[in-house]
Amino acid sequence: MIETKGAQTSARLAEAMLDLVQRHGYSGTGLNTVLQHAGAPKGSLYFHFPQGKEELGEKAVELAARQFRSLVTDQALASASPIEVVRRVIDTLADLFTDSDFQLGCPVSVVTLEMGAQSERLREACANAFESWIAPVTDQLVAHGRPRPAARATATAVVSMVEGALILSRAQRSTEPLSCAAEALAVLLNDGAEASA
């Protein structure tokens, strides 16, 4: 399906917002900078996002959610076990951090921390993003024999630990927290597998 010029511009604006939020945070990202980064004409922002920065931020969070969910589901299809999925996802995130010289952060956690108490719209978008990551991990664990309630609790812990490790890795400019999270999650997932066997 061929995208219209308008759809392409809208997508470029959301991608630019996402990239800038990852690097500078939501508050540190101005709309003029987004337009410049996207190579979009000035009038296009309010044409595509009439509610301004908040609407554009919501679309950027939704885009980040889709990208990370795709990463998880792609790894789930390519891996034999939940432990392998988690290790591959963490390795991919570590590579992204290293390649960006630790400039990129998780845009969903950034927006949650900056705007979650100020904007119900953005808080809800972030909650939906996290849920979209918990759900496929839950499904993967259920497919490997875990009861759904236990699988969901474990999946929530997995996403929480990875998010925390991303924050520590960025602060320390090191992938060691991600490596530590991978090791701890391997123990958690292995213990859970033994318990459900």
Coordinates of C-alpha atoms in Angstrom, one line a residue:
M1 CA 0.0 0.0 0.0
I2 CA 1.4 3.4 -1.0
E3 CA 1.3 6.0 1.6
T4 CA 0.0 9.5 0.8
K5 CA 2.4 12.5 1.1
G6 CA 0.4 13.6 4.2
A7 CA 0.8 10.1 5.8
Q8 CA 4.5 10.2 5.1
T9 CA 4.8 13.7 6.7
S10 CA 2.8 12.6 9.7
A11 CA 5.0 9.6 10.1
R12 CA 8.2 11.6 9.7
L13 CA 7.0 14.0 12.4
A14 CA 6.3 11.2 14.8
E15 CA 9.6 9.6 14.1
A16 CA 11.4 12.9 14.6
M17 CA 9.6 13.4 17.9
L18 CA 10.5 9.9 19.1
D19 CA 14.2 10.3 18.2
L20 CA 14.4 13.7 19.9
V21 CA 12.6 12.5 23.1
Q22 CA 15.0 9.6 23.3
R23 CA 17.9 12.0 23.2
H24 CA 16.6 15.1 25.0
G25 CA 13.5 14.1 26.9
Y26 CA 9.9 15.3 26.3
S27 CA 10.4 18.7 27.9
G28 CA 13.7 19.3 26.1
T29 CA 12.1 18.7 22.7
G30 CA 10.7 21.8 21.0
L31 CA 8.2 21.7 18.1
N32 CA 10.5 23.8 15.9
T33 CA 13.3 21.3 16.4
V34 CA 10.9 18.5 15.6
L35 CA 9.9 20.2 12.3
Q36 CA 13.6 20.8 11.4
H37 CA 14.5 17.2 12.3
A38 CA 11.7 15.9 10.2
G39 CA 12.4 18.2 7.3
A40 CA 8.7 19.2 7.4
P41 CA 7.1 22.6 6.6
K42 CA 6.1 24.7 9.5
G43 CA 2.3 24.5 8.9
S44 CA 2.4 20.7 8.7
L45 CA 2.6 20.1 12.4
Y46 CA -0.7 21.6 13.4
F47 CA -2.3 20.2 10.2
H48 CA -1.4 16.7 11.2
F49 CA -1.4 17.1 15.0
P50 CA -4.0 19.9 15.7
Q51 CA -3.7 19.3 19.4
G52 CA 0.0 20.1 19.3
K53 CA 2.9 18.7 21.2
E54 CA 0.8 16.4 23.5
E55 CA -0.8 14.7 20.5
L56 CA 2.5 14.3 18.7
G57 CA 4.1 13.0 22.0
E58 CA 1.3 10.4 22.1
K59 CA 2.0 9.3 18.6
A60 CA 5.8 9.0 19.4
V61 CA 5.0 6.8 22.4
E62 CA 2.7 4.6 20.3
L63 CA 5.5 4.3 17.7
A64 CA 8.0 3.3 20.4
A65 CA 5.6 0.8 21.7
R66 CA 5.1 -0.8 18.3
Q67 CA 8.9 -0.9 17.7
F68 CA 9.7 -2.6 21.0
R69 CA 6.7 -5.0 20.7
S70 CA 8.0 -6.0 17.3
L71 CA 11.5 -6.6 18.7
V72 CA 10.0 -8.9 21.4
T73 CA 7.7 -10.8 19.1
D74 CA 10.4 -11.2 16.4
Q75 CA 12.8 -12.6 19.1
A76 CA 10.0 -14.9 20.4
L77 CA 9.5 -16.4 17.0
A78 CA 13.3 -16.9 16.6
S79 CA 13.9 -18.3 20.1
A80 CA 13.3 -21.6 21.7
S81 CA 12.7 -20.3 25.2
P82 CA 11.7 -17.2 27.2
I83 CA 15.2 -17.0 28.5
E84 CA 16.6 -16.8 25.0
V85 CA 14.0 -14.1 24.1
V86 CA 15.0 -11.9 27.0
R87 CA 18.7 -12.4 26.3
R88 CA 18.3 -11.4 22.7
V89 CA 16.1 -8.4 23.5
I90 CA 18.6 -7.2 26.1
D91 CA 21.6 -7.8 23.7
T92 CA 19.8 -5.7 21.0
L93 CA 19.1 -2.9 23.5
A94 CA 22.7 -3.0 24.7
D95 CA 23.9 -2.6 21.1
L96 CA 21.5 0.3 20.5
F97 CA 22.9 2.0 23.6
T98 CA 26.5 1.4 22.6
D99 CA 25.9 2.5 19.0
S100 CA 24.3 5.8 20.2
D101 CA 27.1 6.4 22.7
F102 CA 24.5 6.1 25.5
Q103 CA 22.5 9.0 24.1
L104 CA 19.3 7.1 23.5
G105 CA 17.0 6.3 26.4
C106 CA 13.6 4.6 26.5
P107 CA 11.2 7.3 25.3
V108 CA 8.3 5.7 27.2
S109 CA 10.0 5.8 30.6
V110 CA 11.1 9.4 29.8
V111 CA 7.6 10.6 29.0
T112 CA 6.2 8.7 32.0
L113 CA 8.6 10.3 34.4
E114 CA 8.3 13.8 32.9
M115 CA 4.6 14.0 32.0
G116 CA 2.8 11.1 33.8
A117 CA 1.5 13.4 36.5
Q118 CA 0.7 16.3 34.2
S119 CA -1.0 14.8 31.2
E120 CA -3.5 12.0 31.5
R121 CA -3.3 11.5 27.8
L122 CA 0.4 10.9 27.8
R123 CA 0.2 8.8 31.0
E124 CA -2.4 6.6 29.4
A125 CA -0.3 6.3 26.2
C126 CA 2.7 5.2 28.3
A127 CA 0.6 2.7 30.3
N128 CA -0.7 1.2 27.0
A129 CA 2.9 1.0 25.7
F130 CA 4.1 -0.9 28.7
E131 CA 1.1 -3.2 28.5
S132 CA 1.9 -3.9 24.9
W133 CA 5.3 -5.2 26.0
I134 CA 4.0 -7.2 29.0
A135 CA 1.4 -8.9 26.9
P136 CA 3.7 -10.8 24.4
V137 CA 6.1 -11.8 27.2
T138 CA 3.1 -13.2 29.1
D139 CA 2.0 -15.1 26.0
Q140 CA 5.5 -16.5 25.5
L141 CA 5.5 -17.7 29.1
V142 CA 2.0 -19.2 28.8
A143 CA 3.2 -21.0 25.6
H144 CA 6.0 -22.5 27.7
G145 CA 3.6 -23.9 30.3
R146 CA 3.2 -21.2 32.9
P147 CA -0.3 -20.5 34.3
R148 CA -1.5 -17.1 33.0
P149 CA -1.6 -15.2 36.3
A150 CA 2.0 -16.3 37.2
A151 CA 3.1 -15.6 33.6
R152 CA 1.7 -12.1 33.8
A153 CA 3.4 -11.4 37.1
T154 CA 6.7 -12.6 35.7
A155 CA 6.3 -10.7 32.5
T156 CA 5.6 -7.5 34.5
A157 CA 8.8 -8.1 36.5
V158 CA 10.7 -8.7 33.3
V159 CA 9.6 -5.4 31.7
S160 CA 10.2 -3.5 35.0
M161 CA 13.7 -4.9 35.4
V162 CA 14.7 -4.2 31.8
E163 CA 13.3 -0.6 32.1
G164 CA 15.3 -0.1 35.3
A165 CA 18.4 -1.5 33.7
L166 CA 18.1 0.9 30.8
I167 CA 18.0 3.8 33.1
L168 CA 21.0 2.6 35.1
S169 CA 22.9 1.8 31.9
R170 CA 22.3 5.3 30.5
A171 CA 23.3 7.0 33.8
Q172 CA 26.5 4.8 34.2
R173 CA 27.3 4.9 30.4
S174 CA 27.7 1.1 30.7
T175 CA 25.9 -1.9 29.5
E176 CA 26.7 -3.7 32.7
P177 CA 23.3 -3.1 34.3
L178 CA 21.7 -4.7 31.3
S179 CA 24.0 -7.7 31.6
C180 CA 23.2 -8.0 35.2
A181 CA 19.5 -7.8 34.4
A182 CA 19.9 -10.6 31.8
E183 CA 21.6 -12.8 34.4
A184 CA 18.9 -12.1 37.1
L185 CA 16.1 -12.7 34.7
A186 CA 17.6 -16.0 33.5
V187 CA 17.4 -17.2 37.1
L188 CA 13.9 -15.8 37.5
L189 CA 12.7 -17.5 34.3
N190 CA 14.5 -20.7 35.0
D191 CA 13.1 -20.9 38.6
G192 CA 9.6 -20.3 37.2
A193 CA 10.0 -22.9 34.6
E194 CA 11.0 -25.5 37.2
A195 CA 8.1 -24.5 39.4
S196 CA 5.6 -25.0 36.6
A197 CA 7.1 -28.3 35.4

